[in-house]
């Protein structure tokens, strides 16, 4: 059994296709098939069910691949540690950031990176939480900046960085536009534009509305339906089509003065999302990530650093 064979098996499990996995690995399908077969023979286990259209991991295969993922990540960290010992604070730091945060957070600290990391290359990838968690497990990301808390069978290390309040963005055509504060019980869900499923911010908005009495009326009879991974897109829809959307606090820093009246506070206890740096424990680049976290903290509005009496809204993220 080799590290390479385990890597091949993990790629096959991810893509559920010999063709796609072979393309990703840069080898032929027969070569991939042969290595998977050798691995199964050595383990005396069938790791993959090949009788279906998609290649699926067997129940026993799941257990083997969970351990293989940890092993590959440790092997990758050995290479990183050797490089780090050879040349302190150099190499690459790969960070994933969720889409509802990246466009608004990164500009706040991007110009400060060179002052802190003069020889360390920072690679930032915008991705949904599930993808970030997957990439952390397989070692293609060193850390992630996501909304927490999350539930996972992996024991991730999380460090809260700051807390964002939830705002409501209301069309001038909507009845709630006249209010400075919006009570959630006054909101009708048929008027709310939501992000696509898979975005934890969507789940948090639904949690806020469900737990605080938003009206679950019949779906709108409008013949136009729009969902997006972009908060900016939803804001534009509200401006031109009407209705309501929710915004995390950092997005409001970029809204023009003419549109500030569209931003409304939520009445009652402040609802917040916790933003954290997440990584595997004892990561070889833990010191670099801590330095990266400090850069972020130094460059965001100071009031976001303290939760105060705010309520953290759950994310519903549950990943094995």
Coordinates of C-alpha atoms in Angstrom, one line a residue:
X1 CA 0.0 0.0 0.0
X2 CA 1.4 3.4 -1.0
X3 CA 0.5 7.0 -0.4
X4 CA -0.1 7.3 -4.1
X5 CA -2.6 4.5 -4.1
X6 CA -4.5 6.2 -1.2
X7 CA -4.5 9.5 -3.0
X8 CA -5.9 7.8 -6.1
X9 CA -8.7 6.2 -4.0
X10 CA -9.6 9.5 -2.4
X11 CA -9.8 11.2 -5.8
X12 CA -12.0 8.4 -7.2
X13 CA -14.3 8.7 -4.2
X14 CA -14.5 12.5 -4.7
X15 CA -15.3 12.4 -8.5
X16 CA -17.3 9.1 -8.5
X17 CA -15.9 8.5 -12.0
X18 CA -12.8 6.8 -13.2
X19 CA -12.6 9.1 -16.2
X20 CA -12.8 12.4 -14.2
X21 CA -10.5 11.1 -11.5
X22 CA -7.9 9.9 -14.0
X23 CA -8.1 13.4 -15.7
X24 CA -7.5 15.1 -12.4
X25 CA -4.5 12.9 -11.6
X26 CA -3.1 13.1 -15.1
X27 CA -3.0 9.3 -15.6
X28 CA -4.9 6.8 -17.8
X29 CA -8.1 5.1 -16.7
X30 CA -6.5 1.6 -16.9
X31 CA -3.6 2.8 -14.7
X32 CA -6.0 4.2 -12.1
X33 CA -8.1 1.0 -12.2
X34 CA -5.0 -1.1 -11.7
X35 CA -3.8 0.8 -8.7
X36 CA -7.2 0.7 -7.1
X37 CA -7.4 -3.0 -7.6
X38 CA -4.0 -3.5 -6.1
X39 CA -5.0 -1.5 -3.0
X40 CA -8.2 -3.5 -2.6
X41 CA -6.3 -6.8 -3.0
X42 CA -3.8 -5.8 -0.4
X43 CA -6.5 -4.8 2.1
X44 CA -8.7 -7.7 1.2
X45 CA -11.6 -5.3 1.0
X46 CA -13.9 -3.9 -1.7
X47 CA -13.6 -0.2 -1.4
X48 CA -15.8 0.8 -4.4
X49 CA -19.1 -0.4 -5.7
X50 CA -18.7 -0.5 -9.5
X51 CA -22.2 -1.9 -10.3
X52 CA -23.9 1.4 -10.5
X53 CA -23.6 4.3 -13.0
X54 CA -21.5 6.3 -10.5
X55 CA -18.7 4.7 -8.7
X56 CA -19.7 4.7 -5.0
X57 CA -17.6 4.0 -1.9
X58 CA -18.7 1.0 0.1
X59 CA -19.5 1.2 3.8
X60 CA -16.1 -0.4 4.7
X61 CA -14.4 1.8 2.1
X62 CA -15.7 4.9 3.8
X63 CA -13.9 3.9 7.0
X64 CA -10.7 3.2 5.2
X65 CA -10.8 6.5 3.2
X66 CA -11.4 8.5 6.3
X67 CA -8.2 7.3 7.8
X68 CA -6.4 7.7 4.4
X69 CA -7.5 11.3 4.2
X70 CA -5.9 12.0 7.6
X71 CA -2.7 10.1 6.6
X72 CA -2.4 12.1 3.4
X73 CA -2.9 15.3 5.2
X74 CA -0.1 14.4 7.6
X75 CA 2.2 13.5 4.8
X76 CA 1.5 16.8 3.1
X77 CA 2.3 18.6 6.4
X78 CA 5.7 16.8 6.6
X79 CA 6.6 18.3 3.3
X80 CA 5.4 21.7 4.4
X81 CA 7.3 21.5 7.7
X82 CA 10.5 20.6 6.0
X83 CA 10.1 23.6 3.7
X84 CA 9.3 25.8 6.6
X85 CA 12.4 24.7 8.6
X86 CA 14.5 25.4 5.6
X87 CA 13.1 28.9 5.1
X88 CA 11.1 30.4 7.9
X89 CA 7.9 32.3 7.0
X90 CA 8.1 31.4 3.3
X91 CA 6.3 29.1 0.9
X92 CA 2.6 29.3 0.5
X93 CA -0.4 29.7 2.8
X94 CA -3.7 28.6 1.3
X95 CA -6.9 30.0 2.8
X96 CA -10.5 29.5 1.8
X97 CA -13.1 32.2 2.5
X98 CA -16.9 31.9 2.1
X99 CA -18.5 34.0 -0.8
X100 CA -20.7 36.1 1.6
X101 CA -17.5 37.3 3.3
X102 CA -14.6 37.3 0.8
X103 CA -15.5 40.4 -1.4
X104 CA -16.0 42.6 1.7
X105 CA -13.3 41.3 4.1
X106 CA -10.3 40.8 1.7
X107 CA -10.1 44.5 0.6
X108 CA -9.8 45.5 4.2
X109 CA -6.5 43.7 4.8
X110 CA -5.1 42.9 1.3
X111 CA -2.7 45.9 1.3
X112 CA -1.3 44.9 4.7
X113 CA -0.2 41.4 3.8
X114 CA 3.2 42.3 2.3
X115 CA 4.1 44.2 5.5
X116 CA 3.6 41.0 7.5
X117 CA 4.5 38.3 5.1
X118 CA 7.3 39.5 2.9
X119 CA 8.3 36.0 1.7
X120 CA 5.1 34.0 2.3
X121 CA 2.7 33.8 -0.7
X122 CA -1.0 34.0 0.4
X123 CA -3.4 32.2 -1.9
X124 CA -7.1 33.0 -1.1
X125 CA -9.9 30.9 -2.6
X126 CA -13.5 31.8 -2.5
X127 CA -15.6 28.7 -1.8
X128 CA -18.7 27.5 0.0
X129 CA -18.3 26.0 3.5
X130 CA -18.6 22.4 2.4
X131 CA -15.9 22.8 -0.2
X132 CA -13.6 24.5 2.3
X133 CA -14.1 21.7 4.8
X134 CA -13.3 19.1 2.2
X135 CA -10.2 20.9 1.1
X136 CA -9.0 21.2 4.7
X137 CA -9.4 17.5 5.2
X138 CA -7.5 16.6 2.0
X139 CA -4.8 19.2 2.7
X140 CA -5.3 21.5 -0.3
X141 CA -6.2 24.3 2.1
X142 CA -4.3 25.2 5.3
X143 CA -7.2 27.2 6.8
X144 CA -10.6 28.5 6.2
X145 CA -12.6 31.6 7.2
X146 CA -16.2 30.6 7.7
X147 CA -19.3 31.2 9.8
X148 CA -19.3 29.1 12.9
X149 CA -20.2 27.0 14.9
X150 CA -20.3 23.9 12.7
X151 CA -20.8 20.3 13.4
X152 CA -18.3 17.8 12.0
X153 CA -16.9 14.4 12.8
X154 CA -13.5 15.9 12.3
X155 CA -12.0 17.8 15.3
X156 CA -11.3 21.1 13.7
X157 CA -9.6 23.9 15.6
X158 CA -11.6 27.1 15.4
X159 CA -10.6 30.6 16.5
X160 CA -13.4 33.3 16.5
X161 CA -12.2 36.4 14.6
X162 CA -15.1 38.8 14.7
X163 CA -18.9 39.1 14.8
X164 CA -21.2 40.6 12.1
X165 CA -24.6 41.8 12.8
X166 CA -27.5 41.0 10.4
X167 CA -29.1 43.9 8.6
X168 CA -32.3 44.1 6.5
X169 CA -32.1 45.7 3.0
X170 CA -35.6 47.0 2.1
X171 CA -36.9 48.4 -1.2
X172 CA -38.3 51.9 -1.1
X173 CA -41.5 50.3 -2.6
X174 CA -42.0 48.1 0.4
X175 CA -44.1 49.0 3.4
X176 CA -41.3 48.4 5.9
X177 CA -39.1 51.0 4.2
X178 CA -40.6 53.7 6.4
X179 CA -39.2 52.0 9.5
X180 CA -35.8 52.5 11.1
X181 CA -36.0 49.1 12.8
X182 CA -37.8 46.1 11.5
X183 CA -39.4 43.5 13.7
X184 CA -39.0 40.1 12.2
X185 CA -42.6 39.2 12.9
X186 CA -43.5 42.0 10.4
X187 CA -41.5 40.2 7.6
X188 CA -43.3 38.0 5.1
X189 CA -41.1 35.3 3.7
X190 CA -42.6 35.7 0.2
X191 CA -41.0 39.1 0.1
X192 CA -37.5 37.9 1.0
X193 CA -34.8 37.2 -1.6
X194 CA -32.5 34.4 -0.5
X195 CA -29.1 33.0 -1.4
X196 CA -28.9 29.6 -3.1
X197 CA -29.0 26.5 -0.9
X198 CA -25.5 25.5 0.2
X199 CA -24.8 29.0 1.6
X200 CA -24.7 29.0 5.4
X201 CA -25.9 32.6 5.4
X202 CA -29.2 31.5 3.8
X203 CA -29.7 28.9 6.6
X204 CA -28.9 31.6 9.2
X205 CA -31.5 34.0 7.6
X206 CA -34.1 31.2 7.7
X207 CA -33.2 30.4 11.3
X208 CA -33.7 34.1 12.3
X209 CA -37.0 34.3 10.5
X210 CA -38.4 30.9 11.8
X211 CA -37.4 31.5 15.4
X212 CA -38.7 35.0 15.5
X213 CA -42.1 34.7 13.9
X214 CA -41.7 35.8 10.3
X215 CA -44.9 35.2 8.3
X216 CA -44.9 32.0 6.3
X217 CA -47.5 33.1 3.8
X218 CA -48.3 31.4 0.5
X219 CA -45.6 31.8 -2.2
X220 CA -45.8 34.9 -4.3
X221 CA -47.6 34.7 -7.6
X222 CA -44.8 36.5 -9.3
X223 CA -43.6 34.8 -12.5
X224 CA -40.0 35.9 -11.7
X225 CA -37.8 33.8 -9.4
X226 CA -34.1 34.5 -8.7
X227 CA -31.5 32.9 -6.5
X228 CA -27.8 33.5 -6.4
X229 CA -24.6 32.9 -4.5
X230 CA -24.0 36.6 -4.5
X231 CA -25.3 39.1 -1.9
X232 CA -24.5 41.9 -4.4
X233 CA -26.9 40.3 -6.9
X234 CA -29.7 40.0 -4.4
X235 CA -29.2 43.7 -3.4
X236 CA -29.6 44.8 -7.0
X237 CA -32.8 42.7 -7.3
X238 CA -34.2 44.5 -4.3
X239 CA -33.3 47.9 -5.8
X240 CA -35.0 47.2 -9.1
X241 CA -37.6 44.6 -8.4
X242 CA -38.6 45.3 -4.8
X243 CA -38.8 43.1 -1.7
X244 CA -36.3 42.5 1.1
X245 CA -33.0 40.8 1.6
X246 CA -30.7 40.3 4.5
X247 CA -27.1 41.6 4.6
X248 CA -24.1 40.8 6.9
X249 CA -22.7 43.9 8.4
X250 CA -19.5 44.2 6.4
X251 CA -21.5 44.5 3.1
X252 CA -23.1 47.7 4.4
X253 CA -19.7 49.4 4.5
X254 CA -19.7 49.5 0.6
X255 CA -23.3 50.8 0.1
X256 CA -23.5 54.3 -1.4
X257 CA -24.9 57.2 0.7
X258 CA -28.0 57.4 -1.6
X259 CA -29.0 53.8 -0.6
X260 CA -28.2 54.0 3.2
X261 CA -31.9 54.5 4.0
X262 CA -32.6 51.1 2.6
X263 CA -30.5 49.5 5.4
X264 CA -32.6 48.7 8.5
X265 CA -31.7 47.4 11.9
X266 CA -33.4 44.3 13.3
X267 CA -35.5 45.1 16.4
X268 CA -34.8 43.3 19.6
X269 CA -31.6 41.5 20.7
X270 CA -28.9 41.8 18.1
X271 CA -28.5 38.8 15.8
X272 CA -24.9 38.1 14.8
X273 CA -22.9 35.6 12.8
X274 CA -19.6 34.4 14.3
X275 CA -16.7 34.4 11.8
X276 CA -13.8 32.1 12.6
X277 CA -10.5 30.8 11.3
X278 CA -10.7 27.0 11.1
X279 CA -7.9 24.5 10.5
X280 CA -6.9 21.0 11.5
X281 CA -5.2 20.7 14.9
X282 CA -1.4 20.9 15.2
X283 CA -1.1 22.2 11.7
X284 CA 2.4 22.9 10.5
X285 CA 1.5 26.4 9.5
X286 CA -0.3 27.3 12.7
X287 CA 2.0 30.2 13.4
X288 CA 1.5 31.6 9.9
X289 CA -2.3 31.3 10.3
X290 CA -2.2 33.0 13.7
X291 CA -0.2 35.9 12.1
X292 CA -2.8 36.0 9.3
X293 CA -5.6 36.2 11.8
X294 CA -4.0 39.1 13.6
X295 CA -3.7 41.0 10.3
X296 CA -7.5 40.6 9.8
X297 CA -8.3 41.7 13.4
X298 CA -6.1 44.8 13.0
X299 CA -7.9 45.9 9.8
X300 CA -11.6 45.4 10.5
X301 CA -13.9 47.9 12.3
X302 CA -13.1 47.6 16.0
X303 CA -16.7 47.1 17.2
X304 CA -16.9 43.8 15.3
X305 CA -14.2 42.2 17.5
X306 CA -16.6 42.0 20.5
X307 CA -19.8 40.0 20.6
X308 CA -21.2 41.9 23.5
X309 CA -24.8 40.8 24.2
X310 CA -25.4 39.7 20.7
X311 CA -27.0 36.3 19.9
X312 CA -25.0 34.0 17.6
X313 CA -27.2 32.6 14.9
X314 CA -26.7 28.8 14.2
X315 CA -25.4 27.8 10.7
X316 CA -27.0 24.3 10.3
X317 CA -23.6 23.1 8.9
X318 CA -23.2 19.4 9.6
X319 CA -20.4 17.6 7.8
X320 CA -19.1 14.1 8.3

